[in-house]
Short mmCIF file of C-alpha atoms (C1' of nucleotides) in Angstrom, two decimals:
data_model
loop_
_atom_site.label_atom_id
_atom_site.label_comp_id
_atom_site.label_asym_id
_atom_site.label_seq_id
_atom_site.Cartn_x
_atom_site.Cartn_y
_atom_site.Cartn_z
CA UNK A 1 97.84 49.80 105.90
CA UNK A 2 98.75 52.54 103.59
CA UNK A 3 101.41 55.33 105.19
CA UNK A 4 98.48 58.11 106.67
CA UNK A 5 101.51 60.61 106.21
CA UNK A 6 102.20 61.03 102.55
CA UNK A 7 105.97 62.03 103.56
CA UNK A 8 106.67 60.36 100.28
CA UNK A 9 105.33 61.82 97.07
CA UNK A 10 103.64 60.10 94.49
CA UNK A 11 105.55 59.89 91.33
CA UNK A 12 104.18 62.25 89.23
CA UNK A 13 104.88 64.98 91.90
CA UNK A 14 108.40 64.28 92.73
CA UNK A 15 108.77 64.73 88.74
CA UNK A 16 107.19 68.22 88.59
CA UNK A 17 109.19 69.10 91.84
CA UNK A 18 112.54 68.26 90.30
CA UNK A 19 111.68 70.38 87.06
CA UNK A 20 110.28 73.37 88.71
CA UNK A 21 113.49 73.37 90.79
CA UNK A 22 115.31 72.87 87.54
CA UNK A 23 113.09 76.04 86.23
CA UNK A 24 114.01 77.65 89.25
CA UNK A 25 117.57 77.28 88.89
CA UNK A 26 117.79 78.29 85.41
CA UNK A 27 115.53 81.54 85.97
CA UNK A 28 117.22 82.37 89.14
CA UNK A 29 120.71 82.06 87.30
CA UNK A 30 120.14 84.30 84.47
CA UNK A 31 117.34 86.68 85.94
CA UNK A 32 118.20 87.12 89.53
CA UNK A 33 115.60 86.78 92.56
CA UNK A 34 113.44 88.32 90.82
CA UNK A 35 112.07 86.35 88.41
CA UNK A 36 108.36 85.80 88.39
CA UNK A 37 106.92 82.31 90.11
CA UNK A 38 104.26 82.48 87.05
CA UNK A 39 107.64 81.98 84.78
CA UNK A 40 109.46 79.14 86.71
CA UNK A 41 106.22 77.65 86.72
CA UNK A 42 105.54 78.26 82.90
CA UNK A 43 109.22 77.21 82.52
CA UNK A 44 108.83 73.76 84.84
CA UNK A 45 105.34 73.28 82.42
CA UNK A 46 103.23 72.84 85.52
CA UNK A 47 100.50 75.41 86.50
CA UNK A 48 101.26 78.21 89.32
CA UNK A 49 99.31 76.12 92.12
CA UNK A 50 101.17 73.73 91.97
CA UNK A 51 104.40 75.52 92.13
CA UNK A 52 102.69 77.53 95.15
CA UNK A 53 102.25 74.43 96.88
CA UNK A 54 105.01 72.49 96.62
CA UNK A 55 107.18 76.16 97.34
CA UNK A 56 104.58 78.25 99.52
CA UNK A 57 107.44 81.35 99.55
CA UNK A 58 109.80 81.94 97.04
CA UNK A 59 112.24 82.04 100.21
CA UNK A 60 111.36 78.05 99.99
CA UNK A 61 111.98 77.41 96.75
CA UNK A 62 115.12 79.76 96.12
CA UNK A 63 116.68 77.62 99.48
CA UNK A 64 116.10 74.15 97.83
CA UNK A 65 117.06 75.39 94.60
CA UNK A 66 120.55 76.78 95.89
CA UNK A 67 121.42 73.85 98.42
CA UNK A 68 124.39 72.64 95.54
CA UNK A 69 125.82 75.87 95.43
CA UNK A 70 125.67 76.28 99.46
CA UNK A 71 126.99 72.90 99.69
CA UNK A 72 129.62 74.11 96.64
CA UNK A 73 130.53 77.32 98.69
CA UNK A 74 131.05 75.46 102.20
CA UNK A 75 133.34 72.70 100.12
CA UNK A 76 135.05 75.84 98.51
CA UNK A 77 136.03 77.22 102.07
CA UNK A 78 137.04 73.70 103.68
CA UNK A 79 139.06 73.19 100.51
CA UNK A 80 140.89 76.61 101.13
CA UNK A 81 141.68 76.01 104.85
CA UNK A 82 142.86 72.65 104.16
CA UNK A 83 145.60 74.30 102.20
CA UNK A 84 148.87 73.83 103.86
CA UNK A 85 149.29 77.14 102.58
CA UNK A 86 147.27 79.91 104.61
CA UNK A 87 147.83 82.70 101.55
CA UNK A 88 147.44 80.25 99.08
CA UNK A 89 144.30 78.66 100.59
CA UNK A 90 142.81 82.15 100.89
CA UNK A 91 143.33 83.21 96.93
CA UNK A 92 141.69 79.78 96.52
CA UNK A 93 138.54 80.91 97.92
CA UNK A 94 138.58 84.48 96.51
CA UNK A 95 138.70 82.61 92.70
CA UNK A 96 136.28 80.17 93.42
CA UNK A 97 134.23 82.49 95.28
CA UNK A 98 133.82 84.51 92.85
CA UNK A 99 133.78 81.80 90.18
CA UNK A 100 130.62 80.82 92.45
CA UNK A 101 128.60 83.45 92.39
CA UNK A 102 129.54 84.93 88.61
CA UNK A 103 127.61 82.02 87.99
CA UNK A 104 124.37 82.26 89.20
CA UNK A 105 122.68 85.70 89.45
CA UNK A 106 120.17 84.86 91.93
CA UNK A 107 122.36 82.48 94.32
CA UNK A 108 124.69 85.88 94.97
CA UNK A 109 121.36 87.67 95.88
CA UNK A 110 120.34 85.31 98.08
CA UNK A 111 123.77 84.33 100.00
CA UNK A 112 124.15 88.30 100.31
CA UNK A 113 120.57 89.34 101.53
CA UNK A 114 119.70 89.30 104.87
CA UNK A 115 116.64 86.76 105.65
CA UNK A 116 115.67 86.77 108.97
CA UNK A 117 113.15 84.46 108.32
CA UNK A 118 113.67 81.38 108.11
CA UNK A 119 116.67 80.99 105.41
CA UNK A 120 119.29 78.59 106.36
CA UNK A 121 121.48 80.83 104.23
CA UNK A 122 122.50 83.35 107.09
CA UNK A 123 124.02 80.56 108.98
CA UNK A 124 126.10 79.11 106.24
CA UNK A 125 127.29 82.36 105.51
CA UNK A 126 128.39 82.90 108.63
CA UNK A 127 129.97 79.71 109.11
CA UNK A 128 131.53 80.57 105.78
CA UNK A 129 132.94 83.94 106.94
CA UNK A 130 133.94 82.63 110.35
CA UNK A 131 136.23 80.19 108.42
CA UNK A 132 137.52 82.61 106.17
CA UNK A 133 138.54 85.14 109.66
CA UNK A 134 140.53 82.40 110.62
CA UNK A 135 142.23 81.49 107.32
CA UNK A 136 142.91 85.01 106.77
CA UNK A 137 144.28 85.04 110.35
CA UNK A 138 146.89 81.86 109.41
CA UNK A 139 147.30 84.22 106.24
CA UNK A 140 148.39 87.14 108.11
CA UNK A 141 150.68 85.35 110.09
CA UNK A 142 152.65 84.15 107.04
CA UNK A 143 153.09 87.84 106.22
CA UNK A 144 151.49 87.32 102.69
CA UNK A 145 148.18 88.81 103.24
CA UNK A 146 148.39 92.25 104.34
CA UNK A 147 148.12 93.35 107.74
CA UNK A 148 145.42 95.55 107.69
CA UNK A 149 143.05 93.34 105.79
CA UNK A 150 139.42 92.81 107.29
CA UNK A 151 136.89 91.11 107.02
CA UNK A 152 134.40 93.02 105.37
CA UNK A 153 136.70 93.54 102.93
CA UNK A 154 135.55 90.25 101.72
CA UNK A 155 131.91 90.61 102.03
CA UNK A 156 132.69 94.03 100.26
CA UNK A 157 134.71 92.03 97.67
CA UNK A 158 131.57 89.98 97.38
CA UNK A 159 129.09 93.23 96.88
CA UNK A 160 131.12 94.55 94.28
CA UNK A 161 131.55 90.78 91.87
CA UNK A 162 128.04 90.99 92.19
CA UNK A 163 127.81 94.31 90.48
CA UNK A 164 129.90 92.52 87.44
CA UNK A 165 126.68 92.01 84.85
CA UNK A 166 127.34 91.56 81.15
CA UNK A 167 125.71 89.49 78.23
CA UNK A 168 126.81 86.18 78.62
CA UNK A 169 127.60 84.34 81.68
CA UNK A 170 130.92 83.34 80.28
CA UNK A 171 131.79 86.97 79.95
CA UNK A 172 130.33 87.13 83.71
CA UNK A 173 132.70 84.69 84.81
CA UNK A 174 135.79 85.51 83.06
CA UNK A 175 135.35 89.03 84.10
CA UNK A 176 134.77 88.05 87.50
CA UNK A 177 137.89 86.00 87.52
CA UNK A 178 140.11 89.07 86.56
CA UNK A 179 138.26 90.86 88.95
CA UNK A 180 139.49 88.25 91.87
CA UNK A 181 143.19 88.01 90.48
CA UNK A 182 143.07 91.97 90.89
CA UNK A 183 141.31 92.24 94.47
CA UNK A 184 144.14 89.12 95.56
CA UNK A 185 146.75 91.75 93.95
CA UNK A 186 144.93 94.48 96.26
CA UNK A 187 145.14 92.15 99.37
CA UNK A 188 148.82 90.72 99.17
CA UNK A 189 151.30 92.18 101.37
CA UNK A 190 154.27 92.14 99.88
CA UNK A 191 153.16 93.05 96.21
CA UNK A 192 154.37 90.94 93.38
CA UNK A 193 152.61 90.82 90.28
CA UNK A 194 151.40 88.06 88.91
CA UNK A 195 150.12 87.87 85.12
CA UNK A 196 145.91 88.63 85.05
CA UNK A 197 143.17 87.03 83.57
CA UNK A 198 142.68 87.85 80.33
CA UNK A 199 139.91 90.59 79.66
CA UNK A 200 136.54 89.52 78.66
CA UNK A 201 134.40 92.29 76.37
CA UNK A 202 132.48 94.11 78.43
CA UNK A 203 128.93 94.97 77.60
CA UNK A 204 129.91 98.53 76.20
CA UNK A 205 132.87 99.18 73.81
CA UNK A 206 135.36 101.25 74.65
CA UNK A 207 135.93 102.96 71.07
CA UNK A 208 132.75 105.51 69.90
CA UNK A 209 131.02 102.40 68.31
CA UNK A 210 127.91 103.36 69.12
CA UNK A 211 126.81 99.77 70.53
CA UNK A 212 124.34 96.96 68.95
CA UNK A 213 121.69 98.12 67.72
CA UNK A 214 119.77 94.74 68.83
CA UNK A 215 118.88 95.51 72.34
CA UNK A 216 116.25 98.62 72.50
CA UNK A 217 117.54 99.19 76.33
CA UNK A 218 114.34 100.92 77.86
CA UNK A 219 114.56 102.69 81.13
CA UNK A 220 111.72 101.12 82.53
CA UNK B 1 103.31 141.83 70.58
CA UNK B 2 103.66 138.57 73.12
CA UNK B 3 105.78 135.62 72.48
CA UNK B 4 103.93 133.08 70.45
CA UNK B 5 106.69 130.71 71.24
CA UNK B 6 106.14 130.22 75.18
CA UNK B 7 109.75 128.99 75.69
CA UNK B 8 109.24 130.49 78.60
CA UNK B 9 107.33 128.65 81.46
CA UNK B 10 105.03 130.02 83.56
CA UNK B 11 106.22 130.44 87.19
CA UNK B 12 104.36 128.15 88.54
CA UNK B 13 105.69 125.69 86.13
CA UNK B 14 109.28 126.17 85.88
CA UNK B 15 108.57 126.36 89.77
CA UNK B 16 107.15 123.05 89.76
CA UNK B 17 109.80 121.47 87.30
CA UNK B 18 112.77 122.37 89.68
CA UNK B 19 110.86 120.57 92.68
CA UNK B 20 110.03 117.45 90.32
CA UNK B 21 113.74 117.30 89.47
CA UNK B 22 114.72 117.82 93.23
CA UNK B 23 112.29 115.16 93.88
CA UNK B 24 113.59 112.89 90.95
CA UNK B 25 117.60 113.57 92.05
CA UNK B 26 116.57 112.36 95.72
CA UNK B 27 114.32 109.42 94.93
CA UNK B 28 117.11 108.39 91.74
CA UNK B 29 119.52 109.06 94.73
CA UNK B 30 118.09 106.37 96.85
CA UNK B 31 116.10 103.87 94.98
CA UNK B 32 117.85 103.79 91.96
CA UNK B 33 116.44 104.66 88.42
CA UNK B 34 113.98 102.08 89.33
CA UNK B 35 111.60 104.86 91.38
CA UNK B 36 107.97 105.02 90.26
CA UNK B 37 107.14 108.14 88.68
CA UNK B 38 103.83 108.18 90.80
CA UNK B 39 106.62 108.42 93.52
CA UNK B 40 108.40 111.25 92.07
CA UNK B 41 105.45 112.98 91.58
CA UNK B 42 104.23 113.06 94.72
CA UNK B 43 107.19 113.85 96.48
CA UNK B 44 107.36 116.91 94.35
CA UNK B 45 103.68 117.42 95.28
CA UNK B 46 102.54 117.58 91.67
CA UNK B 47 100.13 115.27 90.12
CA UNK B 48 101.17 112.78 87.33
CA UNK B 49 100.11 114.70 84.44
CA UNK B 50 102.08 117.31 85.56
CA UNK B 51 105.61 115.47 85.67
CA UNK B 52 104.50 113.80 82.38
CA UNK B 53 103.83 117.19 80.40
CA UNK B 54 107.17 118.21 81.84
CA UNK B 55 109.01 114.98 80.88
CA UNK B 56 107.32 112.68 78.71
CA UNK B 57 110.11 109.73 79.71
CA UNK B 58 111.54 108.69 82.48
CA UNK B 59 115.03 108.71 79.79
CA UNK B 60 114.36 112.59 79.90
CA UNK B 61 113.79 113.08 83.37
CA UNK B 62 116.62 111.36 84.58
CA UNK B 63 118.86 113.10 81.78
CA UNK B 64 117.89 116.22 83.29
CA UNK B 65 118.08 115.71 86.84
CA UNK B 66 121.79 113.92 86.55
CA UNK B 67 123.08 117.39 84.63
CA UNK B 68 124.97 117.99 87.50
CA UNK B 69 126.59 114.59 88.28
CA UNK B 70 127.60 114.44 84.57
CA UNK B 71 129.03 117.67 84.76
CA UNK B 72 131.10 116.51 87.58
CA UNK B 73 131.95 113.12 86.24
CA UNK B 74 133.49 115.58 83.35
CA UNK B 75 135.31 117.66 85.78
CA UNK B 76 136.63 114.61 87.55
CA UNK B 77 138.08 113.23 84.52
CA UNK B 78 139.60 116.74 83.49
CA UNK B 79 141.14 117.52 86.45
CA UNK B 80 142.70 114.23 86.56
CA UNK B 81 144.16 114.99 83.31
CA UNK B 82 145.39 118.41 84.08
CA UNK B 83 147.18 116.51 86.79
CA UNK B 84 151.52 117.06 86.41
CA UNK B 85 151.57 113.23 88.04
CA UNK B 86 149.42 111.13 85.64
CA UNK B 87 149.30 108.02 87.93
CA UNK B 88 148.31 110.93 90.75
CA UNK B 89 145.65 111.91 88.19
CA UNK B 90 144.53 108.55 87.52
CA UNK B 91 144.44 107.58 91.16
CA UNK B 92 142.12 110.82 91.78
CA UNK B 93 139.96 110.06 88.67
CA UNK B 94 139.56 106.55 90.35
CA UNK B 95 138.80 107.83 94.03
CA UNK B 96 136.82 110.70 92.76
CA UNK B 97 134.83 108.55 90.32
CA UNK B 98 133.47 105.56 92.65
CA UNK B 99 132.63 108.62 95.34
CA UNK B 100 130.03 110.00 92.89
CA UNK B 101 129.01 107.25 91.97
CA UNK B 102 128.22 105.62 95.49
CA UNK B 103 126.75 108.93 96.22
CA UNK B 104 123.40 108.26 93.58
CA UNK B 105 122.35 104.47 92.61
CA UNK B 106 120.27 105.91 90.20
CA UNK B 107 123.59 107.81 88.51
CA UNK B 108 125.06 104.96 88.27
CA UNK B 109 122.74 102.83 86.55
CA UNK B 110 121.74 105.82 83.92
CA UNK B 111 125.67 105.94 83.44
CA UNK B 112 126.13 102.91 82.88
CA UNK B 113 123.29 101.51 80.62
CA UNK B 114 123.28 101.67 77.20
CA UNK B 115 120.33 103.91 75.98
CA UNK B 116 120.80 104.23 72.26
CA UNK B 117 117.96 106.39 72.28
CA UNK B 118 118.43 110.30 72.85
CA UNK B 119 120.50 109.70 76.21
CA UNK B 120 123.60 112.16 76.48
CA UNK B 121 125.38 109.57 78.62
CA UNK B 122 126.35 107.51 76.17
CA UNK B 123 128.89 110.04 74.27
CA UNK B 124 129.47 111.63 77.86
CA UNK B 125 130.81 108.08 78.57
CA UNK B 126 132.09 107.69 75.54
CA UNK B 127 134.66 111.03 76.29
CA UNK B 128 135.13 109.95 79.89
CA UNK B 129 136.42 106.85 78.82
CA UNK B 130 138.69 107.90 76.10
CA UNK B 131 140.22 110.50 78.64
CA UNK B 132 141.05 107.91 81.31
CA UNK B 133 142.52 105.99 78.32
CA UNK B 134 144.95 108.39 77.90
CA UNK B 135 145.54 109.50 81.42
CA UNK B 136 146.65 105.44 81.50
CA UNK B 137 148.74 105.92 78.67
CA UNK B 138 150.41 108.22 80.69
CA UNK B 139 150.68 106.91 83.79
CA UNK B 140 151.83 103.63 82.28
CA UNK B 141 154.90 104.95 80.94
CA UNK B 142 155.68 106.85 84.28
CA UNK B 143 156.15 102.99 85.35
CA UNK B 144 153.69 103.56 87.88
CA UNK B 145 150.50 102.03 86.68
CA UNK B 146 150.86 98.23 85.49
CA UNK B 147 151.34 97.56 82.03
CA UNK B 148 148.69 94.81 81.87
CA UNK B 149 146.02 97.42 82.53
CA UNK B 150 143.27 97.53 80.32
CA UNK B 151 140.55 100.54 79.96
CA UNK B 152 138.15 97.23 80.26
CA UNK B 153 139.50 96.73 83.59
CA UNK B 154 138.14 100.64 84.59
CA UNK B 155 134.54 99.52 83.32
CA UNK B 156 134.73 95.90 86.07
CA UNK B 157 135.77 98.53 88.07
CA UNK B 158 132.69 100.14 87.63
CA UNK B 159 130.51 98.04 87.67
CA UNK B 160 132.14 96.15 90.79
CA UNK B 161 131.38 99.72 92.53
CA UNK B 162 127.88 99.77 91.93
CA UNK B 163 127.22 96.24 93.45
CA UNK B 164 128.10 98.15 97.01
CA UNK B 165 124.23 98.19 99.27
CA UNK B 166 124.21 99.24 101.86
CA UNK B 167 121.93 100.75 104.90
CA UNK B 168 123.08 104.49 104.28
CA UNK B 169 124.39 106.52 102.00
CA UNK B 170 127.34 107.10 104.28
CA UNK B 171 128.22 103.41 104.77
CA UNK B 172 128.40 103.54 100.98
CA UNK B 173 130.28 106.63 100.54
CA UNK B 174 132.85 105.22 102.98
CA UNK B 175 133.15 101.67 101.69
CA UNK B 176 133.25 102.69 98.11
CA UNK B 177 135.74 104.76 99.37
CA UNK B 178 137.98 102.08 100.82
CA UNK B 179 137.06 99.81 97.46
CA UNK B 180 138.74 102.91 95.72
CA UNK B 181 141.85 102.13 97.73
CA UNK B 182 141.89 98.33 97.14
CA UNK B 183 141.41 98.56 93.46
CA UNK B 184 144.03 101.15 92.76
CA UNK B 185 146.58 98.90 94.54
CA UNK B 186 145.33 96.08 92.29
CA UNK B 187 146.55 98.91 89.40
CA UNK B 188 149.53 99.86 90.47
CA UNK B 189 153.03 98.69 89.02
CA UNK B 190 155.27 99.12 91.54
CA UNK B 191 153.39 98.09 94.67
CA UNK B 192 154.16 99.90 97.94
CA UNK B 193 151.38 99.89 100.22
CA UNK B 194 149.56 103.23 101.50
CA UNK B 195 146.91 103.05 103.78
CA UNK B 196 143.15 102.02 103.56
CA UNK B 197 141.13 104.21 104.46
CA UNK B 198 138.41 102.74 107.17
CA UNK B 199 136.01 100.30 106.94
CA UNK B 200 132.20 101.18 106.99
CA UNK B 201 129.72 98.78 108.90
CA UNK B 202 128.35 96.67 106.12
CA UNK B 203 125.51 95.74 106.30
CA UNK B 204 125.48 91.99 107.01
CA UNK B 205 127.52 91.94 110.30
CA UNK B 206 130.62 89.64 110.74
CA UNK B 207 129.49 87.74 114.38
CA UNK B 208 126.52 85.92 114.54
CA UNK B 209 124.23 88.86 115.94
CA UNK B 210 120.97 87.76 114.17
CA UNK B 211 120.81 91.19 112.14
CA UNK B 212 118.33 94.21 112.94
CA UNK B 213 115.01 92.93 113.49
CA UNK B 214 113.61 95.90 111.77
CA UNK B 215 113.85 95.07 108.17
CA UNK B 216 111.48 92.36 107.03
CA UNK B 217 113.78 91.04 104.79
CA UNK B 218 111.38 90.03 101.95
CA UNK B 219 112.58 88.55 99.09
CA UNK B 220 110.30 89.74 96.48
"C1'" DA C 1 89.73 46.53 87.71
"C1'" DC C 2 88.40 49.83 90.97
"C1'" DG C 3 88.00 53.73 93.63
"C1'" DC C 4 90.11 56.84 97.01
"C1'" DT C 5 92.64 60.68 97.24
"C1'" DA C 6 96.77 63.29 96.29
"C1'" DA C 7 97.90 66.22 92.75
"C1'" DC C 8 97.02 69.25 88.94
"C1'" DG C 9 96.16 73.65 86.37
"C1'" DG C 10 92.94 77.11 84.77
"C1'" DA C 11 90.56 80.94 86.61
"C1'" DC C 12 89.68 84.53 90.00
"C1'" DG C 13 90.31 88.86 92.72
"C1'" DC C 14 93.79 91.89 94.48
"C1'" DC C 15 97.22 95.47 94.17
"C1'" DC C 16 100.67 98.42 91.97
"C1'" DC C 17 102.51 100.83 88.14
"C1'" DC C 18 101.99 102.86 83.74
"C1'" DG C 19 100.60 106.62 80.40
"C1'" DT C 20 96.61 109.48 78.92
"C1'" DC C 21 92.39 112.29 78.96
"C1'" DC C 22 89.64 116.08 80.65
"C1'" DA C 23 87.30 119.48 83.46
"C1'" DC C 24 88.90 122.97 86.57
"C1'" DT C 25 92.41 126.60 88.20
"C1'" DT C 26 96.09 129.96 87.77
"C1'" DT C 27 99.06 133.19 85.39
"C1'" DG C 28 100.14 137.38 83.23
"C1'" DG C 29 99.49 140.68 79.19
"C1'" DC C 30 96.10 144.19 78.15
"C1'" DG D 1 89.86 143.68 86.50
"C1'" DC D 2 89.51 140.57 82.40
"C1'" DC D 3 90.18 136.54 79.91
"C1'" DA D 4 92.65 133.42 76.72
"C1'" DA D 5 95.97 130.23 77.05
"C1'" DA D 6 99.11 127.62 79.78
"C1'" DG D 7 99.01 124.69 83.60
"C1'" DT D 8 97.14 121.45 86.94
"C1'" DG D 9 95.61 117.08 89.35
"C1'" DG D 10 92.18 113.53 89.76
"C1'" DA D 11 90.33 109.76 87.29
"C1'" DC D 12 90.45 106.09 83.89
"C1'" DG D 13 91.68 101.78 81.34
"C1'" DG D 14 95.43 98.54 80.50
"C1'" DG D 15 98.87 95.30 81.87
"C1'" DG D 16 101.39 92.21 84.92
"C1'" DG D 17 102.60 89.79 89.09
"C1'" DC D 18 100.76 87.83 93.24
"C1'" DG D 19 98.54 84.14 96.12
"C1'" DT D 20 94.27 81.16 96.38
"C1'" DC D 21 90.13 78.41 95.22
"C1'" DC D 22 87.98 74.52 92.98
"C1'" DG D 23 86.49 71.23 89.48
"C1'" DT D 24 89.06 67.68 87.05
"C1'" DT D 25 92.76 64.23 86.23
"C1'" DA D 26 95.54 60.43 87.19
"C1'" DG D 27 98.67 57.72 90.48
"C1'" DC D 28 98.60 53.73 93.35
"C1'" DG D 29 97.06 50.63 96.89
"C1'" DT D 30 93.87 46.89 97.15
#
DNA sequence: ACGCTAACGGACGCCCCCGTCCACTTTGGC
DNA sequence: GCCAAAGTGGACGGGGGCGTCCGTTAGCGT
């Protein structure tokens, strides 16, 4: 007797899932959210039902496309309060945080935004920043972290890496790791400098070049 | 003899462009550059021919209606320079800087995209950013402002600010505010700590209250 | 080898935004 | 008051993304 519930997909499926999840990812990383189903689906080389049905919502498919960064980010904060160090544990999970979510445009978007439907997201996040109130607490204690830290600092520490967008995601992610060595220099109590990332070129020059003349840059 | 050139509007025209750009500076404001001109037009209460006649692209309209904000964004810079302390003039450039900026979405983005078409921001920028080069200058030699500061590290700045959503424009004002804080004692040399100013409610709340059921949440 | 059925993808209708054209209305000099 | 020209807004065609339907293909159990 054959199963009556196909909870196992035939071959040929499970293949086209994996590589409109791989299309997903990609598209997600490097276009944000945003990014039109037609396109993962054009990307994955399958046809838009078939996307639609495997993903009804995009809600769907961005949670099963993110699940190794969520499972990345809950590692990164069970890493940091396994740190015999409290402070040190904590500037462990700024880095990597930010490392994190430099990486992938859309994941940020989607660990950030508020889904009250349905997106196991909101709970990991709050686990996440529960476990980051206490380390922070351990931090205080040590007298490294300063005093009158909070946490929405972090959560505003995570709004503003996500405004970090320049050409390449290496830029992205070395800016974004300067940007966490200075916001740990902004949050240690008793301030002693430590050397910084080195600067990554920003999208536009400082001096009067007047920029590439490649990229048209419409308003929209 | 009449003017053949009618560089003059007609009242009802220049009447109509100052609403369109009211319109424009409130729906920039809050949507971000991204506002449909249909949008615009309406809230003005003019048709779409109308705003188009007036400003042909949306590069135009927004040049126009952020006048004022770049005007400011020069003032900021100037007065920070006129200031006897430089590192006091750098902090206020800094404070003064992510305020405007959190105050219009749609300022921010115009300021800091490239347009090498016809856009005045670019060599506005351009001047801000050489300024605040030399206010660092400055202030680095006072000792007060860390020597590993890079005008780079302004831009992350920047662009860190504008990732900061939230529900109102107060929340914004009053976390960018606070990110002001953070980031300038990420700059300074010689760290002694002043203190934050308050945090805003963000917008995703600490606990695990489920969020507002108001907003839908989509993700499109 | 066969056939049942899950799975596929092209095609459809919907909605929103864009930029332009045109017939009607208003202004302001005489 | 008159009337030419400046000004106006509704309407139009184009383009793109969305979510769904349906005739066809191909996996897989027998």
């Amino acid at each position: 007797m054959t199963d009556r519930l196909p909870h196992t997909l035939r071959s040929d499926a499970s293949d086209n899932r994996e590589r409109i999840l791989d299309a997903a990812r990609a598209l997600f990383a490097t276009e944000g959210l945003k990014a039109p189903m037609r396109e993962i689906a054009r990307h994955a080389g399958v046809g838009p039902a078939t996307l639609y049905r495997r993903f009804p919502t995009k809600q769907m498919l961005a949670t099963e496309a993110f699940t190794d960064e969520m499972r990345a980010c809950r590692a990164i904060v069970d890493e940091g309060r396994a740190e015999p160090d409290p402070w040190r544990g904590f500037c462990l999970v700024i880095e990597k945080t930010c490392e994190l979510h430099a990486r992938s445009r859309g994941f940020t978007e989607a660990f950030m935004s508020t889904f009250p439907d349905a997106m196991d997201f909101v709970a990991e996040r709050e686990y996440a920043l529960r476990s980051i109130a206490e380390l922070a607490h351990r931090a205080k204690d040590t007298g490294h972290l300063r005093p009158d830290f909070v946490l929405d600092d972090l959560v505003l520490m995570l709004m503003a890496n996500r405004g970090i967008h320049t050409t390449s995601k290496a830029a992205r992610v070395a800016a974004s790791r300067r940007f966490a060595a200075l916001v740990i220099q902004a949050f240690q109590a008793s301030p002693q400098h430590s050397p910084l990332p080195p600067v990554a070129r920003l999208a536009p020059a400082a001096p009067a070049a007047p920029a590439a003349p490649a990229a048209p840059g419409k308003i929209t």
